[in-house]
CSV table of C-alpha atoms in Angstrom, one decimal:
chain,number,residue,atom,x,y,z
A,137,MET,CA,-33.5,4.2,0.7
A,138,LYS,CA,-31.8,3.5,4.1
A,139,VAL,CA,-28.4,3.7,5.4
A,140,LEU,CA,-27.2,2.1,8.6
A,141,PHE,CA,-24.5,4.0,10.5
A,142,LEU,CA,-22.8,1.6,12.9
A,143,ARG,CA,-22.2,4.4,15.3
A,144,GLU,CA,-23.3,8.1,15.5
A,145,MET,CA,-21.5,10.4,13.0
A,146,ASP,CA,-21.2,14.1,12.4
A,147,GLN,CA,-24.4,15.7,11.4
A,148,SER,CA,-23.0,17.2,8.3
A,149,GLY,CA,-23.0,13.5,6.9
A,150,ARG,CA,-26.3,12.9,8.0
A,151,ASP,CA,-27.7,16.0,6.4
A,152,ILE,CA,-26.1,15.0,3.1
A,153,LEU,CA,-28.1,11.7,3.0
A,154,GLN,CA,-31.5,13.3,4.4
A,155,ASN,CA,-31.2,16.0,1.6
A,156,ASN,CA,-31.1,13.2,-1.0
A,157,GLY,CA,-34.2,11.4,0.2
A,158,ILE,CA,-32.1,8.6,2.2
A,159,GLU,CA,-33.4,7.7,5.6
A,160,VAL,CA,-30.3,7.7,8.3
A,161,LEU,CA,-30.5,4.7,11.1
A,162,VAL,CA,-28.1,4.4,13.8
A,163,SER,CA,-27.1,0.9,15.2
A,164,HIS,CA,-26.9,1.1,19.1
A,165,GLY,CA,-24.9,-2.2,19.2
A,166,ASN,CA,-21.3,-3.0,19.3
A,167,SER,CA,-20.9,-6.6,18.2
A,168,GLU,CA,-21.0,-8.2,14.9
A,169,ALA,CA,-24.3,-10.1,16.2
A,170,ASP,CA,-26.0,-6.7,16.7
A,171,PHE,CA,-25.0,-5.2,13.3
A,172,ILE,CA,-26.2,-8.4,11.5
A,173,ARG,CA,-29.5,-8.0,13.4
A,174,ASP,CA,-29.9,-4.3,12.5
A,175,LEU,CA,-29.0,-5.2,8.8
A,176,ARG,CA,-31.5,-8.0,8.9
A,177,GLU,CA,-34.3,-5.6,10.3
A,178,THR,CA,-33.7,-2.5,8.2
A,179,GLN,CA,-32.6,-4.2,4.8
A,180,ALA,CA,-30.2,-0.9,4.4
A,181,GLU,CA,-29.1,-0.2,1.1
A,182,GLY,CA,-25.7,1.2,2.6
A,183,ILE,CA,-23.6,0.9,5.6
A,184,LEU,CA,-21.4,4.0,7.0
A,185,CYS,CA,-18.5,2.7,9.3
A,186,ARG,CA,-15.6,4.3,11.1
A,187,THR,CA,-13.3,1.8,12.8
A,188,GLY,CA,-16.3,-0.7,13.3
A,189,LYS,CA,-15.6,-4.2,11.1
A,190,VAL,CA,-17.7,-5.0,8.3
A,191,THR,CA,-17.5,-8.7,7.8
A,192,PRO,CA,-19.0,-11.1,5.0
A,193,ALA,CA,-21.8,-12.0,7.5
A,194,MET,CA,-22.7,-8.4,7.9
A,195,ILE,CA,-22.7,-7.9,4.0
A,196,ASP,CA,-24.8,-10.8,3.6
A,197,ALA,CA,-27.5,-9.8,6.1
A,198,SER,CA,-29.2,-7.2,4.0
A,199,GLU,CA,-30.7,-8.3,0.4
A,200,ASN,CA,-30.5,-4.5,-0.6
A,201,LEU,CA,-27.3,-3.7,0.5
A,202,ARG,CA,-25.4,-1.7,-2.4
A,203,VAL,CA,-22.6,0.5,-0.8
A,204,ILE,CA,-20.4,0.6,2.4
A,205,ALA,CA,-18.7,3.9,3.0
A,206,LYS,CA,-15.5,4.2,5.1
A,207,HIS,CA,-15.6,7.3,7.1
A,208,GLY,CA,-11.5,7.8,6.4
A,209,VAL,CA,-8.9,6.0,4.5
A,210,GLY,CA,-8.0,3.1,6.2
A,211,LEU,CA,-9.9,0.0,4.7
A,212,ASP,CA,-8.6,-2.8,6.6
A,213,ASN,CA,-11.7,-3.0,8.6
A,214,ILE,CA,-13.9,-3.7,5.7
A,215,ASP,CA,-13.7,-7.1,4.0
A,216,LEU,CA,-12.9,-5.6,0.6
A,217,ASP,CA,-12.7,-8.8,-1.3
A,218,TYR,CA,-16.1,-10.1,-0.2
A,219,ALA,CA,-17.7,-6.9,-0.8
A,220,THR,CA,-16.4,-7.2,-4.5
A,221,LYS,CA,-17.1,-10.4,-5.0
A,222,ARG,CA,-21.0,-9.5,-4.0
A,223,GLY,CA,-21.0,-6.8,-6.0
A,224,ILE,CA,-21.0,-3.9,-3.4
A,225,GLN,CA,-19.4,-0.7,-4.0
A,226,VAL,CA,-17.0,0.2,-1.4
A,227,VAL,CA,-16.2,4.2,-1.3
A,228,TYR,CA,-13.8,6.1,1.2
A,229,ALA,CA,-12.9,9.3,2.2
A,230,PRO,CA,-8.6,9.5,1.5
A,231,THR,CA,-8.5,13.3,1.4
A,232,GLY,CA,-10.7,13.8,4.7
A,233,ASN,CA,-8.1,13.5,7.7
A,234,SER,CA,-4.4,13.5,5.7
A,235,ASN,CA,-3.8,17.1,7.2
A,236,SER,CA,-5.1,16.0,10.5
A,237,VAL,CA,-2.7,13.0,10.3
A,238,ALA,CA,0.3,14.6,9.3
A,239,GLU,CA,-0.1,17.6,11.9
A,240,HIS,CA,-0.4,14.7,14.5
A,241,ALA,CA,2.9,13.2,13.2
A,242,LEU,CA,4.6,16.1,13.6
A,243,PHE,CA,3.3,16.7,17.3
A,244,LEU,CA,4.8,13.4,18.3
A,245,ILE,CA,7.9,14.2,16.5
A,246,LEU,CA,8.2,17.3,18.5
A,247,ALA,CA,7.1,15.8,21.7
A,248,CYS,CA,9.8,12.7,21.2
A,249,ALA,CA,12.6,15.4,20.7
A,250,ARG,CA,11.8,17.3,23.8
A,251,ARG,CA,11.0,14.0,25.8
A,252,PHE,CA,7.6,15.5,26.6
A,253,ARG,CA,6.2,12.4,28.4
A,254,TYR,CA,9.2,12.1,30.7
A,255,VAL,CA,9.4,16.0,31.7
A,256,ASP,CA,5.7,16.1,32.1
A,257,GLU,CA,5.8,13.4,34.4
A,258,ILE,CA,8.7,14.6,36.7
A,259,PHE,CA,7.6,18.0,36.5
A,260,ARG,CA,4.2,17.3,37.6
A,261,GLY,CA,5.8,15.1,40.5
A,262,GLY,CA,7.1,18.3,41.9
A,263,ASP,CA,10.6,18.3,40.4
A,264,PHE,CA,10.7,21.9,38.4
A,265,ASN,CA,14.5,21.4,38.3
A,266,VAL,CA,14.2,18.6,35.6
A,267,ARG,CA,15.4,20.9,33.2
A,268,TYR,CA,19.0,20.8,34.4
A,269,THR,CA,19.2,16.7,34.4
A,270,LEU,CA,17.7,16.6,30.7
A,271,HIS,CA,20.0,15.0,27.9
A,272,ASN,CA,19.1,13.7,24.4
A,273,THR,CA,16.7,16.5,23.7
A,274,PHE,CA,17.1,18.0,20.2
A,275,GLU,CA,16.0,20.9,18.0
A,276,LEU,CA,14.7,19.6,14.9
A,277,GLN,CA,16.5,22.0,12.6
A,278,GLY,CA,19.0,20.1,10.5
A,279,MET,CA,17.7,16.7,11.7
A,280,THR,CA,16.7,14.0,9.4
A,281,LEU,CA,12.9,12.5,9.0
A,282,GLY,CA,12.7,9.3,7.6
A,283,LEU,CA,9.3,8.3,6.0
A,284,LEU,CA,8.3,4.8,5.5
A,285,GLY,CA,5.7,5.5,2.7
A,286,CYS,CA,5.6,8.4,0.9
A,287,GLY,CA,2.0,8.8,0.1
A,288,ARG,CA,-0.7,11.5,0.7
A,289,ILE,CA,0.1,12.0,4.4
A,290,GLY,CA,3.8,11.1,4.3
A,291,GLN,CA,4.3,14.2,1.5
A,292,LEU,CA,2.3,16.5,3.5
A,293,LEU,CA,4.2,15.7,6.5
A,294,ALA,CA,7.3,16.1,4.6
A,295,LYS,CA,6.4,19.7,3.7
A,296,LYS,CA,5.6,20.7,6.9
A,297,ALA,CA,9.1,19.2,8.4
A,298,ALA,CA,11.0,20.6,5.5
A,299,TYR,CA,9.7,24.2,5.1
A,300,GLY,CA,8.5,24.9,8.7
A,301,LEU,CA,11.2,23.2,10.6
A,302,GLY,CA,14.4,22.9,8.3
A,303,MET,CA,14.5,19.1,8.5
A,304,LYS,CA,16.0,17.1,5.9
A,305,VAL,CA,13.4,14.4,4.7
A,306,ILE,CA,14.2,10.8,3.2
A,307,GLY,CA,11.8,8.1,2.2
A,308,TYR,CA,11.2,4.7,1.2
A,309,ASP,CA,8.4,3.8,-1.1
A,310,PRO,CA,8.3,0.9,-3.5
A,311,PHE,CA,5.2,2.5,-5.4
A,312,LEU,CA,6.6,5.8,-6.1
A,313,SER,CA,9.3,7.3,-8.2
A,314,GLN,CA,11.4,10.4,-7.2
A,315,GLU,CA,9.7,12.2,-10.6
A,316,LYS,CA,6.1,11.7,-9.1
A,317,LEU,CA,6.8,13.2,-5.8
A,318,LYS,CA,5.6,16.3,-5.2
A,319,ALA,CA,7.1,16.9,-1.8
A,320,PRO,CA,10.9,17.7,-0.8
A,321,ILE,CA,11.6,13.9,0.1
A,322,GLN,CA,14.9,12.1,-1.2
A,323,LEU,CA,13.9,8.4,-2.0
A,324,LYS,CA,16.2,5.8,-0.7
A,325,THR,CA,16.1,2.3,0.2
A,326,LYS,CA,14.5,1.2,3.5
A,327,ALA,CA,17.7,0.1,5.2
A,328,GLU,CA,19.1,3.6,4.2
A,329,VAL,CA,16.2,5.5,5.7
A,330,LEU,CA,16.0,3.5,8.9
A,331,ARG,CA,19.9,3.9,9.2
A,332,GLU,CA,20.0,7.9,8.6
A,333,ALA,CA,17.0,9.1,10.1
A,334,ASP,CA,17.1,10.7,13.6
A,335,PHE,CA,13.1,10.1,13.6
A,336,VAL,CA,11.3,7.4,11.4
A,337,SER,CA,7.8,7.9,10.6
A,338,LEU,CA,5.6,5.0,9.4
A,339,HIS,CA,3.0,5.7,6.6
A,340,MET,CA,2.2,2.3,5.5
A,341,PRO,CA,-1.7,0.8,5.3
A,342,SER,CA,-2.5,-2.6,7.0
A,343,THR,CA,-2.5,-4.9,4.0
A,344,PRO,CA,-1.4,-8.6,4.2
A,345,GLN,CA,2.2,-7.6,2.6
A,346,THR,CA,2.9,-5.0,5.3
A,347,ARG,CA,1.4,-6.7,8.4
A,348,GLY,CA,4.3,-7.2,10.9
A,349,SER,CA,6.9,-6.1,8.2
A,350,ILE,CA,8.5,-3.4,10.6
A,351,ALA,CA,10.5,-5.9,13.1
A,352,ALA,CA,13.3,-6.3,15.3
A,353,GLY,CA,15.8,-6.1,12.3
A,354,ASP,CA,14.6,-2.7,11.2
A,355,PHE,CA,14.9,-1.1,15.0
A,356,ARG,CA,18.3,-2.5,15.2
A,357,LEU,CA,19.1,-0.5,12.0
A,358,MET,CA,18.2,2.9,13.5
A,359,LYS,CA,20.3,4.8,15.3
A,360,PRO,CA,20.3,4.6,19.2
A,361,THR,CA,19.4,8.2,19.8
A,362,ALA,CA,16.5,7.8,16.8
A,363,SER,CA,12.8,7.7,17.6
A,364,PHE,CA,9.9,5.8,16.2
A,365,ILE,CA,6.6,7.4,15.0
A,366,ASN,CA,3.5,5.4,14.2
A,367,VAL,CA,0.1,7.3,13.0
A,368,ALA,CA,-0.5,4.4,10.6
A,369,ARG,CA,-1.6,1.0,11.8
A,370,GLY,CA,-0.3,-0.8,14.8
A,371,ASP,CA,-0.5,-4.2,13.2
A,372,VAL,CA,2.3,-3.0,10.6
A,373,VAL,CA,4.9,-3.1,13.4
A,374,VAL,CA,5.7,-6.3,15.5
A,375,GLU,CA,4.7,-4.6,19.0
A,376,ASN,CA,6.9,-6.9,21.0
A,377,ASP,CA,9.9,-6.2,19.1
A,378,LEU,CA,9.2,-2.5,19.4
A,379,ILE,CA,8.9,-2.9,23.1
A,380,ALA,CA,12.3,-4.8,23.3
A,381,ALA,CA,14.0,-2.2,21.1
A,382,LEU,CA,12.7,0.7,23.5
A,383,GLN,CA,13.5,-1.4,26.8
A,384,GLY,CA,17.1,-2.4,25.5
A,385,GLY,CA,18.0,1.1,24.3
A,386,GLU,CA,18.2,0.2,20.7
A,387,ILE,CA,16.1,3.2,20.0
A,388,LEU,CA,15.6,6.4,22.1
A,389,GLY,CA,12.0,6.8,21.9
A,390,ALA,CA,8.7,6.2,20.2
A,391,GLY,CA,5.6,8.7,19.4
A,392,LEU,CA,2.7,6.1,18.8
A,393,ASP,CA,-1.4,6.7,18.1
A,394,VAL,CA,-2.0,3.0,17.1
A,395,TYR,CA,-1.5,-0.2,18.4
A,396,ASP,CA,-2.0,-4.1,17.6
A,397,GLY,CA,-5.1,-4.8,19.2
A,398,GLU,CA,-7.2,-1.8,20.0
A,399,PRO,CA,-8.2,-0.6,22.4
A,400,ILE,CA,-5.2,-1.3,24.8
A,401,GLY,CA,-5.5,-0.7,28.9
A,402,PRO,CA,-3.4,1.0,31.1
A,403,GLU,CA,-1.2,-2.1,32.0
A,404,HIS,CA,0.1,-2.3,28.4
A,405,PRO,CA,3.9,-2.1,28.4
A,406,LEU,CA,4.1,0.6,25.9
A,407,LEU,CA,2.2,3.0,28.1
A,408,ASN,CA,4.5,2.3,31.1
A,409,LEU,CA,7.7,3.3,29.1
A,410,PRO,CA,8.8,6.8,29.9
A,411,GLN,CA,10.4,7.3,26.7
A,412,VAL,CA,7.0,6.6,24.8
A,413,VAL,CA,4.5,9.4,24.0
A,414,ALA,CA,1.4,8.0,23.5
A,415,THR,CA,-2.1,8.9,22.2
A,416,PRO,CA,-5.4,6.7,21.7
A,417,HIS,CA,-5.7,6.8,18.0
A,418,THR,CA,-6.7,10.6,17.8
A,419,ALA,CA,-4.6,11.5,14.9
A,420,ALA,CA,-7.8,12.2,12.6
A,421,THR,CA,-10.1,13.2,15.0
A,422,THR,CA,-9.8,16.8,14.9
A,423,GLU,CA,-13.2,18.7,14.0
A,424,GLN,CA,-12.2,19.7,10.6
A,425,ALA,CA,-11.0,16.3,9.8
A,426,VAL,CA,-14.3,14.4,11.2
A,427,LYS,CA,-16.6,16.8,9.2
A,428,ARG,CA,-14.5,16.0,6.0
A,429,CYS,CA,-14.5,12.3,6.4
A,430,CYS,CA,-18.2,12.1,7.1
A,431,THR,CA,-19.4,14.6,4.2
A,432,THR,CA,-16.9,12.9,1.5
A,433,ALA,CA,-18.2,9.2,2.6
A,434,ALA,CA,-22.2,10.5,2.8
A,435,GLN,CA,-21.4,12.0,-0.6
A,436,GLY,CA,-20.0,8.9,-1.8
A,437,ILE,CA,-23.0,6.8,-0.7
A,438,VAL,CA,-25.3,9.1,-2.7
A,439,GLU,CA,-23.4,8.8,-5.8
A,440,VAL,CA,-23.6,5.1,-5.7
A,441,LEU,CA,-27.3,5.1,-4.8
A,442,THR,CA,-28.3,7.6,-7.3
A,443,GLY,CA,-26.1,6.5,-10.1
A,444,GLU,CA,-23.6,9.2,-10.4
A,445,GLU,CA,-20.0,9.2,-11.1
A,446,ILE,CA,-18.3,7.7,-7.9
A,447,SER,CA,-15.5,10.2,-6.8
A,448,PHE,CA,-13.4,7.9,-4.3
A,449,PRO,CA,-14.2,4.2,-5.2
A,450,ALA,CA,-12.1,2.0,-3.2
A,451,ASN,CA,-12.9,-1.4,-5.3
A,452,HIS,CA,-13.4,-1.6,-8.9
A,453,LEU,CA,-16.7,-4.0,-9.7
A,454,LYS,CA,-17.0,-5.8,-13.2
A,455,VAL,CA,-20.6,-5.7,-12.7
A,456,PRO,CA,-22.3,-2.5,-11.0
A,457,LEU,CA,-24.7,-4.2,-8.9
A,458,ARG,CA,-24.7,-6.8,-6.2
A,459,VAL,CA,-24.6,-10.2,-7.1
A,460,ALA,CA,-26.6,-13.2,-5.7
A,461,LEU,CA,-24.8,-16.5,-4.7
């Protein structure tokens, strides 16, 4: 059996596959055409991907394909409906990077609270006395964190913010009840969260229902001293509306790890606003998270190819095997 990595992965995942008699192949391409060629040549039983897209044409390229594994939690780069239609099992690693992403969100909150980007730039420019001219910098104790999405990552962030920093945490999640929460979050409406929070942190996946769902009206509801944090997916936000809200002073700042259309270049407006703290989609790239994601995804491949019970299925098949069209 063969598994094609769309890019090189951590050795830990390779070890799991090879120890189960599965050959690991690594694509050296970067385009859909490259991946289709590699899948046709190898006729691999599995694909392991990170952020690279897995398209219907790629799924059809290998007649032996049985499993697609995602190194991480976001499934928006995989055509899940088509994989399900073709009888391809998709597995993922929902617990692998949760803590890393929650910590990164907290880092961005702290950076916004202390206006880190602005202070760092002015200080490096030779002005040590920037400390005497600062305003709108805050301690986090007693401030309100608002969560849009209260799943695994949101709840981890809530615990860190409440127990570690003494913040009040409120949240909006249409799929959760107060009784099901295992974190110190008071559920409220979306509008209440936006109005009351000093920091609004987004934790929604990219789906047809959520894409573009955070827009101008939402930013207008926020406090002018509030900051917006996004470590989820960039296309959930109408990016031009966020830029306008920052430029117009509707909100104070933003801490961003994801963008609508990645990668972005140095000319992007968000990278040229001093009130924006920006990182290049690195929330889930700690050594521990990378290893956990890789081993979980690899183990999921092994489970599918050897007929074991699947720990983290991302889709549910009516028939367990690939169907022919």
